[in-house]
GROMACS .gro file of C-alpha atoms in nm:
model
  226
    1MET     CA    1  12.721  10.232   9.799
    2LYS     CA    2  12.613  10.120   9.453
    3THR     CA    3  12.257  10.011   9.389
    4ASP     CA    4  12.145   9.735   9.152
    5ILE     CA    5  11.968   9.799   8.821
    6LEU     CA    6  11.822   9.535   8.589
    7ILE     CA    7  11.811   9.584   8.210
    8ILE     CA    8  11.570   9.356   8.021
    9ASP     CA    9  11.612   9.362   7.642
   10ASP     CA   10  11.637   9.086   7.381
   11ASN     CA   11  11.904   9.282   7.191
   12PRO     CA   12  12.250   9.251   7.355
   13LYS     CA   13  12.372   9.566   7.174
   14ASN     CA   14  12.094   9.772   7.333
   15ILE     CA   15  12.181   9.629   7.673
   16GLN     CA   16  12.548   9.713   7.629
   17LEU     CA   17  12.473  10.068   7.517
   18ALA     CA   18  12.253  10.147   7.819
   19ALA     CA   19  12.486   9.962   8.056
   20ASN     CA   20  12.791  10.160   7.943
   21VAL     CA   21  12.612  10.490   8.000
   22LEU     CA   22  12.494  10.394   8.348
   23LYS     CA   23  12.825  10.236   8.450
   24SER     CA   24  13.001  10.562   8.367
   25THR     CA   25  12.819  10.728   8.658
   26ASN     CA   26  12.981  10.480   8.899
   27LEU     CA   27  12.651  10.466   9.090
   28TYR     CA   28  12.507  10.132   8.983
   29ASN     CA   29  12.571   9.761   8.953
   30ILE     CA   30  12.422   9.658   8.620
   31PHE     CA   31  12.251   9.322   8.564
   32PHE     CA   32  12.079   9.216   8.244
   33ALA     CA   33  11.841   8.961   8.095
   34THR     CA   34  11.782   8.888   7.725
   35SER     CA   35  11.418   8.788   7.767
   36ALA     CA   36  11.126   8.896   7.983
   37GLN     CA   37  11.109   8.560   8.158
   38LYS     CA   38  11.480   8.564   8.241
   39GLY     CA   39  11.435   8.911   8.385
   40ILE     CA   40  11.143   8.798   8.601
   41ASP     CA   41  11.354   8.505   8.721
   42GLN     CA   42  11.634   8.743   8.822
   43LEU     CA   43  11.389   8.953   9.022
   44LYS     CA   44  11.323   8.650   9.239
   45LYS     CA   45  11.692   8.619   9.329
   46ARG     CA   46  11.803   8.978   9.386
   47GLU     CA   47  11.657   9.310   9.493
   48PHE     CA   48  11.677   9.585   9.231
   49SER     CA   49  11.617   9.958   9.264
   50LEU     CA   50  11.508  10.007   8.902
   51ILE     CA   51  11.419   9.808   8.591
   52LEU     CA   52  11.496   9.926   8.237
   53LEU     CA   53  11.246   9.735   8.024
   54ASP     CA   54  11.225   9.698   7.647
   55ILE     CA   55  10.880   9.649   7.491
   56ASN     CA   56  10.930   9.462   7.163
   57MET     CA   57  11.049   9.119   7.276
   58PRO     CA   58  10.944   8.772   7.154
   59ILE     CA   59  10.724   8.531   7.355
   60MET     CA   60  10.656   8.787   7.631
   61ASN     CA   61  10.667   9.158   7.554
   62GLY     CA   62  10.752   9.438   7.794
   63TYR     CA   63  10.392   9.523   7.875
   64GLU     CA   64  10.319   9.164   7.976
   65ALA     CA   65  10.636   9.151   8.184
   66ALA     CA   66  10.546   9.478   8.358
   67LYS     CA   67  10.203   9.342   8.447
   68ILE     CA   68  10.359   9.036   8.613
   69ILE     CA   69  10.614   9.249   8.798
   70LYS     CA   70  10.350   9.492   8.927
   71ASN     CA   71  10.118   9.211   9.038
   72ASP     CA   72  10.389   9.055   9.254
   73PRO     CA   73  10.396   9.212   9.604
   74ASN     CA   74  10.772   9.150   9.622
   75THR     CA   75  10.846   9.356   9.311
   76SER     CA   76  10.546   9.586   9.268
   77LYS     CA   77  10.722   9.890   9.415
   78ILE     CA   78  11.030   9.872   9.190
   79PRO     CA   79  11.015  10.155   8.933
   80ILE     CA   80  10.996  10.039   8.572
   81LEU     CA   81  11.146  10.267   8.309
   82PHE     CA   82  11.040  10.162   7.960
   83LEU     CA   83  11.320  10.201   7.705
   84SER     CA   84  11.175  10.145   7.360
   85ALA     CA   85  11.195  10.241   6.993
   86ASN     CA   86  10.815  10.279   6.997
   87ALA     CA   87  10.779  10.656   6.998
   88ASP     CA   88  10.406  10.681   6.921
   89GLN     CA   89  10.177  10.824   7.186
   90GLU     CA   90   9.968  10.507   7.209
   91SER     CA   91  10.272  10.299   7.307
   92ILE     CA   92  10.383  10.559   7.560
   93ASN     CA   93  10.037  10.576   7.719
   94LYS     CA   94  10.020  10.198   7.732
   95GLY     CA   95  10.354  10.192   7.913
   96PHE     CA   96  10.215  10.408   8.192
   97GLU     CA   97   9.893  10.205   8.201
   98TYR     CA   98  10.098   9.893   8.269
   99GLY     CA   99  10.274  10.051   8.564
  100GLY     CA  100  10.570  10.226   8.408
  101ALA     CA  101  10.720  10.507   8.613
  102ASP     CA  102  10.875  10.662   8.303
  103TYR     CA  103  10.923  10.610   7.930
  104ILE     CA  104  11.229  10.689   7.718
  105THR     CA  105  11.242  10.640   7.343
  106LYS     CA  106  11.537  10.497   7.151
  107PRO     CA  107  11.779  10.626   7.046
  108PHE     CA  108  11.808  10.794   7.384
  109GLN     CA  109  12.011  11.092   7.498
  110GLU     CA  110  12.275  10.989   7.752
  111VAL     CA  111  12.207  11.285   7.981
  112GLU     CA  112  11.833  11.216   7.974
  113LEU     CA  113  11.882  10.850   8.061
  114THR     CA  114  12.121  10.913   8.349
  115HIS     CA  115  11.907  11.191   8.498
  116ARG     CA  116  11.581  10.999   8.480
  117VAL     CA  117  11.735  10.682   8.619
  118LYS     CA  118  11.899  10.875   8.903
  119THR     CA  119  11.570  11.048   8.990
  120HIS     CA  120  11.367  10.727   9.005
  121VAL     CA  121  11.634  10.535   9.197
  122GLU     CA  122  11.659  10.810   9.458
  123LEU     CA  123  11.280  10.824   9.495
  124TYR     CA  124  11.262  10.447   9.537
  125ILE     CA  125  11.538  10.438   9.799
  126SER     CA  126  11.385  10.731   9.990
  127HIS     CA  127  11.041  10.570   9.990
  128LYS     CA  128  11.186  10.239  10.102
  129LYS     CA  129  11.373  10.408  10.387
  130LEU     CA  130  11.060  10.596  10.494
  131GLN     CA  131  10.854  10.277  10.482
  132GLY     CA  132  11.113  10.107  10.701
  133GLU     CA  133  11.087  10.386  10.957
  134VAL     CA  134  10.706  10.362  10.952
  135ASP     CA  135  10.722   9.985  11.002
  136GLU     CA  136  10.967  10.029  11.289
  137SER     CA  137  10.740  10.287  11.453
  138ARG     CA  138  10.444  10.053  11.413
  139ILE     CA  139  10.636   9.773  11.585
  140LEU     CA  140  10.741  10.001  11.870
  141LEU     CA  141  10.383  10.121  11.911
  142GLU     CA  142  10.257   9.763  11.926
  143GLN     CA  143  10.524   9.675  12.183
  144TYR     CA  144  10.420   9.978  12.389
  145LYS     CA  145  10.056   9.875  12.365
  146GLN     CA  146  10.142   9.524  12.481
  147ALA     CA  147  10.334   9.666  12.777
  148MET     CA  148  10.040   9.890  12.861
  149ASP     CA  149   9.798   9.600  12.837
  150ALA     CA  150  10.016   9.389  13.065
  151GLY     CA  151  10.060   9.646  13.340
  152LEU     CA  152   9.780   9.905  13.324
  153ILE     CA  153   9.404   9.907  13.293
  154VAL     CA  154   9.307  10.117  12.995
  155SER     CA  155   8.965  10.217  12.868
  156LYS     CA  156   8.835  10.478  12.626
  157THR     CA  157   8.497  10.648  12.617
  158ASP     CA  158   8.315  10.896  12.400
  159THR     CA  159   8.202  11.236  12.531
  160LYS     CA  160   7.887  11.078  12.673
  161GLY     CA  161   8.081  10.832  12.885
  162ILE     CA  162   8.007  10.530  12.665
  163ILE     CA  163   8.293  10.280  12.659
  164THR     CA  164   8.452  10.243  12.315
  165TYR     CA  165   8.763  10.044  12.411
  166ALA     CA  166   8.888   9.833  12.701
  167ASN     CA  167   9.222   9.654  12.712
  168ASP     CA  168   9.274   9.299  12.837
  169LYS     CA  169   9.388   9.411  13.182
  170PHE     CA  170   9.074   9.622  13.226
  171CYS     CA  171   8.857   9.322  13.139
  172ASP     CA  172   9.051   9.090  13.372
  173ILE     CA  173   9.023   9.319  13.674
  174SER     CA  174   8.663   9.432  13.617
  175GLN     CA  175   8.561   9.073  13.536
  176TYR     CA  176   8.354   9.200  13.243
  177SER     CA  177   8.415   9.076  12.891
  178ARG     CA  178   8.496   9.330  12.626
  179GLN     CA  179   8.156   9.266  12.470
  180GLU     CA  180   7.986   9.348  12.802
  181LEU     CA  181   8.174   9.676  12.832
  182ILE     CA  182   8.185   9.832  12.486
  183GLY     CA  183   7.874  10.031  12.408
  184HIS     CA  184   7.777  10.065  12.774
  185SER     CA  185   7.818  10.354  13.017
  186HIS     CA  186   8.140  10.369  13.216
  187SER     CA  187   7.921  10.386  13.526
  188ILE     CA  188   7.887  10.008  13.495
  189ILE     CA  189   8.201   9.984  13.709
  190ARG     CA  190   8.124  10.280  13.935
  191HIS     CA  191   8.131  10.184  14.302
  192PRO     CA  192   7.851  10.320  14.527
  193ASN     CA  193   8.118  10.458  14.761
  194THR     CA  194   8.245  10.696  14.492
  195PRO     CA  195   8.115  11.047  14.572
  196SER     CA  196   7.903  11.187  14.289
  197HIS     CA  197   8.093  11.517  14.291
  198LEU     CA  198   8.422  11.331  14.238
  199PHE     CA  199   8.278  11.136  13.946
  200LYS     CA  200   8.138  11.458  13.796
  201GLU     CA  201   8.473  11.633  13.837
  202LEU     CA  202   8.646  11.348  13.655
  203TRP     CA  203   8.417  11.363  13.353
  204GLU     CA  204   8.422  11.741  13.329
  205THR     CA  205   8.802  11.728  13.322
  206VAL     CA  206   8.806  11.457  13.054
  207LYS     CA  207   8.553  11.642  12.838
  208GLN     CA  208   8.787  11.942  12.836
  209LYS     CA  209   9.063  11.710  12.708
  210GLN     CA  210   9.266  11.756  13.023
  211THR     CA  211   9.427  11.500  13.252
  212TRP     CA  212   9.248  11.409  13.573
  213HIS     CA  213   9.461  11.300  13.868
  214GLY     CA  214   9.321  11.112  14.162
  215SER     CA  215   9.206  10.771  14.284
  216LEU     CA  216   8.870  10.600  14.245
  217GLU     CA  217   8.712  10.292  14.391
  218ASN     CA  218   8.555  10.080  14.121
  219ARG     CA  219   8.332   9.776  14.142
  220ALA     CA  220   8.398   9.450  13.961
  221LYS     CA  221   8.125   9.230  13.817
  222ASP     CA  222   8.116   9.013  14.130
  223GLY     CA  223   8.073   9.322  14.351
  224SER     CA  224   8.429   9.332  14.480
  225SER     CA  225   8.624   9.656  14.486
  226TYR     CA  226   8.939   9.749  14.299
   0.00000   0.00000   0.00000
């Protein structure tokens, strides 16, 4: 499946030259804009995997355009490859300072252009895919947490038995607010009927980072058992 690339250059001949080289790879759909503002407008309408950006343009130059693109959350991750006749080191450094992922000087070598574009496009697509998987995992984790909160009482403590977390279900059943629980000893809910040796066994098991199995009688804030 072809991916979309945007070329921004005020010189149509430069656009055509770069477009012909990239089209020959049969990997990309090429779009173009003859001014920085037109390019920024296109970025609002379509998602691109890479931007080829000229520097010397009237009204708004490439550096200014790059700054706008990088400051927009919707386009900040798109790699910008500066394609310019400015071959001095100061211009090249400035390109990277303004968020450029790469810098190629004109006249360019066809092999260099195709290889660099391919590398940055593949990196962008891979990163985007990975980010999607991370976002999906985060959603699944949140859904799992919500299911846990709805059906199970969950609390966390440090090694000294001080409560550091309590879910909504824990608060509902114990009748304590989260503020009343966090920072206090877990013994706040310990029922007098719970044998001390059983309670000690539980904490020794937890301290060793093992799973304790058993049943306990706890006491809610109003004195009732659960």
